Coordinates of C-alpha atoms and ligand atoms in Angstrom, one line a residue:
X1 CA 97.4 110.0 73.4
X2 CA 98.0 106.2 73.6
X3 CA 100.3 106.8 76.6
X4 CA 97.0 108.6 77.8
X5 CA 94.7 105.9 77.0
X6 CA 96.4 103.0 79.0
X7 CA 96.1 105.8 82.3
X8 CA 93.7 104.3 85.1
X9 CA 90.1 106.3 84.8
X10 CA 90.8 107.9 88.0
X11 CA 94.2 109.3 87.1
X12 CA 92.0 110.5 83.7
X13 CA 89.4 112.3 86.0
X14 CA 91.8 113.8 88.1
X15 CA 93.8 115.3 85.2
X16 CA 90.8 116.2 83.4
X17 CA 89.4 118.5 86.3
X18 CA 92.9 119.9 87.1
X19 CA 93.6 120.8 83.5
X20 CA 90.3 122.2 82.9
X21 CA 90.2 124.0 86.4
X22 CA 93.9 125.3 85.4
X23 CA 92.5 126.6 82.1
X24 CA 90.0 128.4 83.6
X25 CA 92.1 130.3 86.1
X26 CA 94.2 131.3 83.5
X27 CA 91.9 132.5 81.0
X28 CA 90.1 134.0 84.1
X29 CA 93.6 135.7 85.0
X30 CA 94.1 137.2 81.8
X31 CA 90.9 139.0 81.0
X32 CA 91.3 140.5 85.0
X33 CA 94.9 141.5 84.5
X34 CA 94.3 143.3 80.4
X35 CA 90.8 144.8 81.9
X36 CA 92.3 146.5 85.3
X37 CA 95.5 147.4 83.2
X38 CA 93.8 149.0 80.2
X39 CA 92.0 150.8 83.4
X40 CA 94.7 151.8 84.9
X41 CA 96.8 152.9 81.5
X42 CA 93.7 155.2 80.8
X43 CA 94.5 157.0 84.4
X44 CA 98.1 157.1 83.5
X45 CA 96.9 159.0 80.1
X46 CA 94.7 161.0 81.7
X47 CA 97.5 162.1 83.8
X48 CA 99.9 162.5 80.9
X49 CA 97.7 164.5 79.1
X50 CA 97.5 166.7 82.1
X51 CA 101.2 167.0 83.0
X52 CA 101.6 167.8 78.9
X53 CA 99.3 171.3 79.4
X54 CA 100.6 171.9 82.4
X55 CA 104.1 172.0 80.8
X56 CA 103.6 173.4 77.3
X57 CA 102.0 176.0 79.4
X58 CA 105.2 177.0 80.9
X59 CA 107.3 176.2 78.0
X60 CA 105.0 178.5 76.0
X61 CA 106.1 181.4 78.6
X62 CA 109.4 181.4 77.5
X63 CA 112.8 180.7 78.5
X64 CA 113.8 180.5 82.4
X65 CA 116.0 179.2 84.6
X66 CA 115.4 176.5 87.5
X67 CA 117.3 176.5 90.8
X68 CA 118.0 173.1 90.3
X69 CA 119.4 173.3 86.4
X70 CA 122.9 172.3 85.7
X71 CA 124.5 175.9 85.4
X72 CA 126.7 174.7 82.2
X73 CA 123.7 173.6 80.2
X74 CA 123.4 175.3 76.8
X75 CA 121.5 177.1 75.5
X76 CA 119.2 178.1 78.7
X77 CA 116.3 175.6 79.1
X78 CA 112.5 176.6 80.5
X79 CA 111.4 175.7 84.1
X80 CA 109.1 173.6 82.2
X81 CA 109.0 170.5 84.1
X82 CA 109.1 171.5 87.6
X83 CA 105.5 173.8 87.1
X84 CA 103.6 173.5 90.2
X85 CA 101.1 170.5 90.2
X86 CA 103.5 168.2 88.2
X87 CA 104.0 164.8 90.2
X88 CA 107.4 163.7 91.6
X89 CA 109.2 160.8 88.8
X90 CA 107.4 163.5 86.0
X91 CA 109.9 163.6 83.2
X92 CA 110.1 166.5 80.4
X93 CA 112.9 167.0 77.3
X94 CA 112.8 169.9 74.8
X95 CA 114.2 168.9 71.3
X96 CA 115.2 171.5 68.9
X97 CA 116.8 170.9 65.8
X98 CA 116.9 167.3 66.0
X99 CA 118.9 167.7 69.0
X100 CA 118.1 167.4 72.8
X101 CA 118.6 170.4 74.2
X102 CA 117.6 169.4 77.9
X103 CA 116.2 166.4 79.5
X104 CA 115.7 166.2 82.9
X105 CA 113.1 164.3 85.7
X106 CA 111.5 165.7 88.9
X107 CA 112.3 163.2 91.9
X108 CA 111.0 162.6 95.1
X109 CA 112.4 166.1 96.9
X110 CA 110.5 167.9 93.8
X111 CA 114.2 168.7 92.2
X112 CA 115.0 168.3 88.7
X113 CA 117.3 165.7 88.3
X114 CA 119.5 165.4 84.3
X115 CA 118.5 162.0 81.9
X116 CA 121.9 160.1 81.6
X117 CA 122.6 159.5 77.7
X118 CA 121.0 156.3 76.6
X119 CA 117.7 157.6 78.3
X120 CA 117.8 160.9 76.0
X121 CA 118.4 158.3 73.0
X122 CA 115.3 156.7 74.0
X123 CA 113.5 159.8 73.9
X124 CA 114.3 160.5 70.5
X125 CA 112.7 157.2 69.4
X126 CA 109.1 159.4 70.6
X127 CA 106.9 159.9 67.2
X128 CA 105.6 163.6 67.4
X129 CA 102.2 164.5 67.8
X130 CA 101.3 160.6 68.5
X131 CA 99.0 159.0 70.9
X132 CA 100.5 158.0 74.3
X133 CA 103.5 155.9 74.2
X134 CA 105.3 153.3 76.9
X135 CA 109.1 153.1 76.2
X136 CA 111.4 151.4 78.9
X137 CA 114.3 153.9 80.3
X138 CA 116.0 151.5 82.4
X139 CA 118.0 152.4 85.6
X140 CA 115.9 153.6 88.3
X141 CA 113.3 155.3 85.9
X142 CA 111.9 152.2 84.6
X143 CA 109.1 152.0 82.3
X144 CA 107.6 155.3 80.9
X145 CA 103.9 156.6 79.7
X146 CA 105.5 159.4 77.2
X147 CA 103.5 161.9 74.6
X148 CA 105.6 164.3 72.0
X149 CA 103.7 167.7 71.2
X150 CA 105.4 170.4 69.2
X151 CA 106.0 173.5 70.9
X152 CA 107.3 176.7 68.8
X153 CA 110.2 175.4 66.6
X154 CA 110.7 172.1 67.8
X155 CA 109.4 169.7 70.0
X156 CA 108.4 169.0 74.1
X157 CA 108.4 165.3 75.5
X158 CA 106.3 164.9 78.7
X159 CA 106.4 161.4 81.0
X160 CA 104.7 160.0 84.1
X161 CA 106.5 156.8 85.1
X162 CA 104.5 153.7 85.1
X163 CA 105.9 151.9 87.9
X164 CA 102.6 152.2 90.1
X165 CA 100.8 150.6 87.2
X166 CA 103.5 147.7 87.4
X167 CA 103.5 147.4 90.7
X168 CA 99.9 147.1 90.7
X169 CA 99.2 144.5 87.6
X170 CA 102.1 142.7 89.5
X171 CA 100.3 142.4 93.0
X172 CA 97.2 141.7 91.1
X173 CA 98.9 138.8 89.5
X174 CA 100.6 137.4 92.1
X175 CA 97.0 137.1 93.8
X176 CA 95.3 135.5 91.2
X177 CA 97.9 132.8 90.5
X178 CA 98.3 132.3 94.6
X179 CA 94.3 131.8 94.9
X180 CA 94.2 129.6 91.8
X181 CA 97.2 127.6 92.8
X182 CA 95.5 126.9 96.0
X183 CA 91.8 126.2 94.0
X184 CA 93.9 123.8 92.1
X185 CA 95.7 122.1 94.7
X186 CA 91.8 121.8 96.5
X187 CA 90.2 120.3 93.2
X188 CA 92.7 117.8 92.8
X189 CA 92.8 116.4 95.9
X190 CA 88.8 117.0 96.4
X191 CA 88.7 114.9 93.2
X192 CA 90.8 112.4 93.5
X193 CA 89.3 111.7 96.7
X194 CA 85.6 111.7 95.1
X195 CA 86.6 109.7 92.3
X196 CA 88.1 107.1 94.1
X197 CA 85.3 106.9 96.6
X198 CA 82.9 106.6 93.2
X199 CA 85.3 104.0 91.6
X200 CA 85.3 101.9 94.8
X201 CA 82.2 99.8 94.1
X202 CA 84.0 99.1 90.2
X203 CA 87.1 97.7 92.7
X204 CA 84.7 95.5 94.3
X205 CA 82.8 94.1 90.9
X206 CA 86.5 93.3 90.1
X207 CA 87.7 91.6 92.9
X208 CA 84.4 89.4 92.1
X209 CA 85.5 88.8 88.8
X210 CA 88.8 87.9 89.8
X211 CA 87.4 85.4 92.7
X212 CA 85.4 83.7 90.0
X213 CA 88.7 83.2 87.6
X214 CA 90.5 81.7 90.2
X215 CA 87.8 78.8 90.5
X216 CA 89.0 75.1 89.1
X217 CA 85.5 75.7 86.6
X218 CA 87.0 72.8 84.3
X219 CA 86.4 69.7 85.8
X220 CA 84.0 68.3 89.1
X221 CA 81.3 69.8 90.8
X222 CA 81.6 73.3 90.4
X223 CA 79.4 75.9 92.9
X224 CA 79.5 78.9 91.4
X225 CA 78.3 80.8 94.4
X226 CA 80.5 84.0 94.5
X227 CA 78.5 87.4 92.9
X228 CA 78.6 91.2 93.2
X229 CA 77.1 92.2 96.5
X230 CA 73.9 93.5 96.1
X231 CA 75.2 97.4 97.0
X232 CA 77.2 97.1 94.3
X233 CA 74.7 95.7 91.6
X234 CA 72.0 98.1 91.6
X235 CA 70.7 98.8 87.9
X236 CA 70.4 102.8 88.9
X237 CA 74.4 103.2 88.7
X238 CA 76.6 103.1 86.3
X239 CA 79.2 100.4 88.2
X240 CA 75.9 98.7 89.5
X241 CA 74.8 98.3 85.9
X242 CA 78.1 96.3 85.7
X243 CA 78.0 94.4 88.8
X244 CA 74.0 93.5 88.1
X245 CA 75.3 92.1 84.5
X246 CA 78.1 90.2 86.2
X247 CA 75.9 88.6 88.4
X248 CA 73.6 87.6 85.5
X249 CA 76.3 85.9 83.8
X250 CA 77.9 84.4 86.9
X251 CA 74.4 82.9 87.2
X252 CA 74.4 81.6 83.6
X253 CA 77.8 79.9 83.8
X254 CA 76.9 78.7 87.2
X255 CA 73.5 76.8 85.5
X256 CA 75.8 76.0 82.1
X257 CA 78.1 74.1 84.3
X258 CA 76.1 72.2 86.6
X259 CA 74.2 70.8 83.3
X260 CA 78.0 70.1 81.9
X261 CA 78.4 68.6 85.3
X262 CA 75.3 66.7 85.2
X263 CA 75.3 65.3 81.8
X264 CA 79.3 64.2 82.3
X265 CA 77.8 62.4 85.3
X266 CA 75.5 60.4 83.0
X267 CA 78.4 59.5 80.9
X268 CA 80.7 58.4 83.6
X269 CA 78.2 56.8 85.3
X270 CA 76.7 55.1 82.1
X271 CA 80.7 54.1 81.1
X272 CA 80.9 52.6 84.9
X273 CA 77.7 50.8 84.6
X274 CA 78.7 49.5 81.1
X275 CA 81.2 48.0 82.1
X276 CA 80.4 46.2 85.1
X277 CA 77.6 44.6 83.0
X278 CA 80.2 43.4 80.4
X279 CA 82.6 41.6 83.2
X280 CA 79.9 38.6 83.7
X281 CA 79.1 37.7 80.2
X282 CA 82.7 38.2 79.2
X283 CA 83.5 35.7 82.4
X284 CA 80.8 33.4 81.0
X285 CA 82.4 33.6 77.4
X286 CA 85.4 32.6 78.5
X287 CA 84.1 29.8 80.9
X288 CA 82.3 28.5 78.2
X289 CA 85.2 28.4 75.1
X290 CA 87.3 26.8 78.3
X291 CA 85.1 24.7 78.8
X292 CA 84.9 23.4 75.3
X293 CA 88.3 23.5 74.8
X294 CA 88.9 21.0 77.8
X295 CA 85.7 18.6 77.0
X296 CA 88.3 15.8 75.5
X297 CA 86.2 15.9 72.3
X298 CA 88.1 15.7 69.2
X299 CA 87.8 19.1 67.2
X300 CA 88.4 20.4 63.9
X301 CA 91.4 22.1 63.7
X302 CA 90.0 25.4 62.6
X303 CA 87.5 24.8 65.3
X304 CA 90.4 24.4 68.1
X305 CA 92.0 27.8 66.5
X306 CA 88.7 29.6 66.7
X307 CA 88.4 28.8 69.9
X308 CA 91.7 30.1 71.1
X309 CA 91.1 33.1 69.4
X310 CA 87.9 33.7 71.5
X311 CA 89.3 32.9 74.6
X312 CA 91.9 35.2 74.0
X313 CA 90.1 38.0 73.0
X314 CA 87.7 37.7 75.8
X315 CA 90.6 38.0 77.9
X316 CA 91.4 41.4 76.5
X317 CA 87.9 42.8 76.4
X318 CA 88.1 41.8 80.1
X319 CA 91.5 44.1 80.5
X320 CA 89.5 46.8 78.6
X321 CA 86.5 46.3 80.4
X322 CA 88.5 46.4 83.8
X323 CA 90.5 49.6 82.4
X324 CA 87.5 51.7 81.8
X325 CA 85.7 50.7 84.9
X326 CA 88.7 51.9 86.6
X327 CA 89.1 55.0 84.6
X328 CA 85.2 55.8 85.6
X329 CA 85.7 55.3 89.1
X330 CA 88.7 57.6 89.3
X331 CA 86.2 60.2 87.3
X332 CA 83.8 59.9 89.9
X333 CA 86.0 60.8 92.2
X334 CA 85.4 57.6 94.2
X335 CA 87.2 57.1 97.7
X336 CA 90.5 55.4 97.1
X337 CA 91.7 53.4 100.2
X338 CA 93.7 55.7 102.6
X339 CA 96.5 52.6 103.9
X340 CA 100.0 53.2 104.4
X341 CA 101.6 51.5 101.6
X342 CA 105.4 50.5 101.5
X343 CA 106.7 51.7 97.8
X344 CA 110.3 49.6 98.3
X345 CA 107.9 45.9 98.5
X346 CA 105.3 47.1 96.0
X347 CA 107.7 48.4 93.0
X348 CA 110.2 44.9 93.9
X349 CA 107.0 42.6 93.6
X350 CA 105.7 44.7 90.0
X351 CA 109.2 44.1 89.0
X352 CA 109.6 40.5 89.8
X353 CA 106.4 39.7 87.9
X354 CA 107.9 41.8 84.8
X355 CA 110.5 40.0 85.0
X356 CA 109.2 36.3 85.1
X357 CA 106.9 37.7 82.3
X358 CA 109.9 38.9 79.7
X359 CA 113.1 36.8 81.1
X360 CA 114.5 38.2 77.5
X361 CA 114.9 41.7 78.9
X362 CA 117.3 43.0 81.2
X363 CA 115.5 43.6 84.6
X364 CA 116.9 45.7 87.3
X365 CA 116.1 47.4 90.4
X366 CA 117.1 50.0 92.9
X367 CA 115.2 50.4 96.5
X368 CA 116.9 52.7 99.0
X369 CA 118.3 50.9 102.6
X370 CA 114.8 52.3 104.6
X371 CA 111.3 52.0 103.4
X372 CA 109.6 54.3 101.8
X373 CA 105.8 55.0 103.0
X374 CA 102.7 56.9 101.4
X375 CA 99.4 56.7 102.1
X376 CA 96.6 55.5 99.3
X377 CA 95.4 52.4 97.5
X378 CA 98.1 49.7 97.2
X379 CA 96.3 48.0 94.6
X380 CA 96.3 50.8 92.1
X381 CA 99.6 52.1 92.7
X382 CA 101.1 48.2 92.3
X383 CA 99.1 48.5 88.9
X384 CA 100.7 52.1 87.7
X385 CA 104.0 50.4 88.5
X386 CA 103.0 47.6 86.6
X387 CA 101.8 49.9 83.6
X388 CA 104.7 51.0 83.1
X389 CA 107.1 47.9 83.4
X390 CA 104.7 46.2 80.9
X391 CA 105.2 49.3 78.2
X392 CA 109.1 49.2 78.5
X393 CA 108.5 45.1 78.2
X394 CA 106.3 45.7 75.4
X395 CA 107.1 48.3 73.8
X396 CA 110.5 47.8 73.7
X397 CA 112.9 45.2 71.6
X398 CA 114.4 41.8 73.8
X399 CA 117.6 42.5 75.4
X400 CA 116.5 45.9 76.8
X401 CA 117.7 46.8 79.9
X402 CA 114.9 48.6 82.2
X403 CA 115.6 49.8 85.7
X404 CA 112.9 50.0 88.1
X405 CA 114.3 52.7 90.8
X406 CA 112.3 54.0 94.4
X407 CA 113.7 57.2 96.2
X408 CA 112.6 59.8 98.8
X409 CA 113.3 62.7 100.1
X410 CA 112.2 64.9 103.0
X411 CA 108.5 65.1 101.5
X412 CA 108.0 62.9 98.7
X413 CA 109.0 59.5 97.0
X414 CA 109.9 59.0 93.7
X415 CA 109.8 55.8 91.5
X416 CA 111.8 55.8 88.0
X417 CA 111.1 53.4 85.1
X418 CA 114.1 53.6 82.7
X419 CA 114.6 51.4 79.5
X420 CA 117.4 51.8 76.8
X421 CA 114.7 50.5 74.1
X422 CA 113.9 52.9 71.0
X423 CA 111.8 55.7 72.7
X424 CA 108.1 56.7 72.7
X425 CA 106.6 57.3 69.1
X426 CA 107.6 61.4 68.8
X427 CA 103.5 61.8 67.7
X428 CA 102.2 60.7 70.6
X429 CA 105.2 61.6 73.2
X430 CA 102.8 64.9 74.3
X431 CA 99.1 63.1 74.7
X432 CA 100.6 59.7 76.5
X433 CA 99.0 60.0 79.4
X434 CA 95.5 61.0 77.5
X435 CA 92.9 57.7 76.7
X436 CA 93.5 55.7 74.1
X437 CA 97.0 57.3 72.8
X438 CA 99.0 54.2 71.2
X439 CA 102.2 54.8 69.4
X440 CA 102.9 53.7 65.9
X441 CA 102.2 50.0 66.5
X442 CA 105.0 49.1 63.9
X443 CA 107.4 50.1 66.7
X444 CA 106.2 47.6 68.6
X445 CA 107.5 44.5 69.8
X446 CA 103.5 43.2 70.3
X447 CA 100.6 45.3 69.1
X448 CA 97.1 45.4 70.3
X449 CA 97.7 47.3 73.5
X450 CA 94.3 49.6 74.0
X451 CA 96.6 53.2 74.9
X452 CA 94.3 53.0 78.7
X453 CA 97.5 52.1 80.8
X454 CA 99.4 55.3 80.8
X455 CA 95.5 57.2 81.6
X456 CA 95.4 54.8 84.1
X457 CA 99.0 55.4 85.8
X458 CA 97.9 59.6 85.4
X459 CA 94.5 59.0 87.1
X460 CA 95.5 57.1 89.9
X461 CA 98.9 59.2 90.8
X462 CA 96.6 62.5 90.6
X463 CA 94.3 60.5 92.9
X464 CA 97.1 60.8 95.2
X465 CA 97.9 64.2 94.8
X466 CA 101.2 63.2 93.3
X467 CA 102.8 63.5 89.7
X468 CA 103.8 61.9 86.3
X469 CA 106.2 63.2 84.4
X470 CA 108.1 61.2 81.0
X471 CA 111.3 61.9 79.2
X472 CA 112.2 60.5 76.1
X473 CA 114.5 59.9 73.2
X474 CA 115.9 56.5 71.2
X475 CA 117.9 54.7 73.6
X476 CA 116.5 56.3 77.2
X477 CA 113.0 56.3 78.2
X478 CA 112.3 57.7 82.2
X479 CA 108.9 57.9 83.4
X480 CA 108.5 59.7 86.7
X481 CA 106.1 59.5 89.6
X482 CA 106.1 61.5 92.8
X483 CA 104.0 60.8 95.8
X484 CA 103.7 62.6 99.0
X485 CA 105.5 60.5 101.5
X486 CA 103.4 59.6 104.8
X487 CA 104.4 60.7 107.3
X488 CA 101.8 61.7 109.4
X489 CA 100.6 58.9 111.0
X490 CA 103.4 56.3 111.5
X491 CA 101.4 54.1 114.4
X492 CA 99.5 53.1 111.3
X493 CA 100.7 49.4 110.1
X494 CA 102.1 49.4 107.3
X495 CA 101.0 47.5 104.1
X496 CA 103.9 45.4 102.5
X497 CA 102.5 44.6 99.1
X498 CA 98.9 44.5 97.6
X499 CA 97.5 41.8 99.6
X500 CA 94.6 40.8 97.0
X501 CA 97.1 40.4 94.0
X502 CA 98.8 37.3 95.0
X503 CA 102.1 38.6 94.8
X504 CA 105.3 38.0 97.4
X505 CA 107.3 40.6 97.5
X506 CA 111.1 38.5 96.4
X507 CA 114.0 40.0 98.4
X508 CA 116.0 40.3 96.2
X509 CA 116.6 40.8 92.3
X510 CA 119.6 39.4 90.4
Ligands
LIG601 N1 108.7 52.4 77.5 C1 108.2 52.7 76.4 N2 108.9 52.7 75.2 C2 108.4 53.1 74.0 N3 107.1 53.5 73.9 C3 106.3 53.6 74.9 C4 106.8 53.2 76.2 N4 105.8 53.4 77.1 C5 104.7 53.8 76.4 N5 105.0 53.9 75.1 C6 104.2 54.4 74.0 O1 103.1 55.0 74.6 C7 101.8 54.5 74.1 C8 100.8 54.6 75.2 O2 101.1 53.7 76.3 P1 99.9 53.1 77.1 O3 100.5 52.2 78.2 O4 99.0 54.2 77.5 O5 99.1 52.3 76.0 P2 99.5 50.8 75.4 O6 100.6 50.3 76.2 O7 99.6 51.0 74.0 O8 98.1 50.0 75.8 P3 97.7 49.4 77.2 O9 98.7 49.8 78.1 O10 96.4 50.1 77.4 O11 97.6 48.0 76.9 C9 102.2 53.1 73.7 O12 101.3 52.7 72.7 C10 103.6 53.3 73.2 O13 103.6 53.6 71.9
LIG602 MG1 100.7 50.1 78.3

């Protein structure tokens, strides 16, 4: 049954009407073949009970002698069998005291023709004065419609031989299971054929389904214009009712994700706007506390403190401020700039500023012998490579060593940050890359990082259709990004380093 229930509907149909049409033939089978034998056996009967007068007739004459009797057989046996109207294959035996004292069959020629043994012994099984009764005499004989009757002292079996009524039942049956076969073989096929045309609209409803689940529905604009074709949605079927209901949802998801859509919009664009409006009075903050710091006028020492602290916090909000805007931008799918970018000058020049920022760690760097070009926004990929040196810089104890590392293949680049410092915070090692994911700060060297830089270095890489992948454990942090390599267009110039970030690229490092 649970086999059963995992079959496809159409393999269920098909069964179904095959089994049932299979049932049918043979119930229909039976009844014909036990009506047209019971027939048939009533003939044979009739015929018995004729062949039986016929011969106790001539048994009741007396004794005689038949051309065609064994000579030998003792005592002398009545003609009884042979009488004129008996039909050839009639059988007669004449028992007297528990003995048989002949038993003999008429053949084709009309000659009487001796029983062997084991046929006489199945005689004897007979009852006497029964109703008809088939026994089986094997050998040529075959099957046998016998009837007992007494006759003077002892008894008289008669026989007709059944094997017209075999042969008939037989052709009968070999008819009726031919023409059902064939019925069967039709219906199957015929319904396979009809179910599968009647199933073909559910194919269809499915292959919608399956064209909606392959839509990116999580994130952007989503147009949620695929739906059951109208043929296939009308309310008067059973697989339209299905497609119609499809279609209704498919429109509900559609309108559910375009106000999703919409009101993420509102966010991003409110986040965006935010903070763009924060940058100028953060600027003017910082001016200002600058600006007092610097007026020569003696100050309390508290105030001179407060001060710093205000300047220095307006310097983070800035980095926050700028973070987010960033982070909105990349959610709004904004164009990045499409210029070829060289990855050897760009990850050198990140590197050389890490370095002059932490001289206490152990910088190093690895560029292959030819340069390495992509195509994208050399400002933001300079700033994912400077993400990540400043996390193994802060993040990690003095004395670490870090190894900034650019290679390429056929089709992509790949740039490697490595430090030997304690490892990412186990807690947070699966969410890094999510906003505002910091590690225990106790680990760190210097706290008050935000958790935006990693999100950053994710957004812009998936920006250009490239990867970020970490590894880590105490003593080896690797963070991994690939970029497709450009390679399309190489009359473009190419871009040494960011120009807008005041950088030069150093030629070497130590
Ligand atoms: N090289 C590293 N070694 C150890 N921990 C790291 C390393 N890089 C990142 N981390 C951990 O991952 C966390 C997330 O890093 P991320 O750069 O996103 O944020 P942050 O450095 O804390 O703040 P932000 O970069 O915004 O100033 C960090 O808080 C730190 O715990
Ligand atoms: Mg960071």
């Amino acid at each position: 049954m649970k086999r059963m229930s995992r079959w496809t509907l159409r393999k269920r149909l098909v069964v179904a009407v095959v089994t049932l049409l299979a049932l049918a033939a043979v119930v229909i089978g039976f009844a014909s073949v036990v009506s047209v034998r019971s027939v048939l056996l009533g003939r044979v009967d009739a015929q018995l009970t004729a062949a039986t007068t016929r011969s106790s007739g001539a048994a009741d004459e007396g004794p005689g002698y038949g051309g065609s009797f064994p000579r030998n057989a003792q005592p002398p046996v009545p003609e009884f069998v042979g009488v004129p109207g008996q039909a050839a294959g009639t059988l007669g035996a004449i028992i007297s005291g528990g003995a048989v004292r002949y038993a003999g069959y008429l053949d084709e020629a009309g000659e009487l023709r001796p029983l062997t043994t084991r046929q006489v012994a199945a005689l004897l099984s007979v009852s006497l004065g029964g109703a008809p009764e088939s026994i089986d005499l094997g050998g040529q004989l075959g099957s046998y419609r016998v009837m007992a009757a007494k006759v003077g002292d002892g008894a008289m079996i008669v026989g007709v031989p059944l094997a017209d009524l075999e042969f008939t039942l037989g052709q009968l049956i070999a008819v009726i299971s031919g023409i059902a076969l064939g019925v069967l073989l039709l219906a199957g096929g015929a319904s396979y054929l009809i179910v599968r045309l009647a199933l073909r609209p559910l194919d269809r409803v499915a292959q919608t389904a399956s064209d909606v689940s392959e839509l990116p529905l999580d994130r952007g604009e989503v147009a949620l214009a695929v739906r059951v074709p109208d043929d296939d949605a009308d309310p008067n079927t059973e697989v339209g009712r299905v497609g119609a209901s499809i279609n209704r949802m498919l429109g509900h998801i559609g309108a559910a994700l375009s106000a999703r859509q919409a009101s993420e919009n509102k966010v991003r664009t409110f986040v965006s706007d935010a903070s763009h409006e924060l940058r100028t009075p953060l600027a003017s903050i910082r001016g200002y506390a600058e600006l007092t710091r610097r007026s020569g006028e003696e100050l309390p020492e508290d105030a001179t403190y407060a001060l710093g602290r205000i300047e220095s916090e307006a310097v983070r909000m800035t980095a926050i401020v700028e973070d987010l805007l960033l982070l909105a931008r990349l959610d709004e799918g904004r164009e990045l700039a499409q210029d070829p970018v060289e990855l050897g000058a760009l990850v050198s020049a990140a590197a050389s500023d890490a370095r002059a920022a932490a001289p206490d760690h152990d910088w190093h760097l690895e560029l292959p012998a030819d340069q390495v070009v992509v195509t994208g926004d050399a400002q933001r990929l300079f700033q994912t490579v400077a993400n990540l040196l400043g996390n193994a810089r802060v993040h990690t104890p003095a004395g670490t060593r870090v190894t900034a590392a650019l290679d390429a293949n056929d089709t992509t680049a790949r740039i490697r940050v490595t430090d030997d410092g304690p490892g990412i915070d186990p807690a947070v090692i699966g969410s890094v890359f999510e906003r505002f994911v910091r590690g225990d700060v106790s680990r760190q060297r210097a706290s008050g990082g935000t958790g935006l830089g990693l999100a950053i270095v994710a957004g812009v890489i998936d920006a250009h259709a490239g990867t970020v992948a970490v590894e880590s454990a105490p003593g080896r942090t690797v963070f991994t990004l690939t970029l497709p390599l450009a390679r399309a267009n190489p009359a473009i110039g190419v871009t040494a380093a960011p120009a807008d970030t005041g950088h030069t690229a150093p030629s070497a490092m130590p």
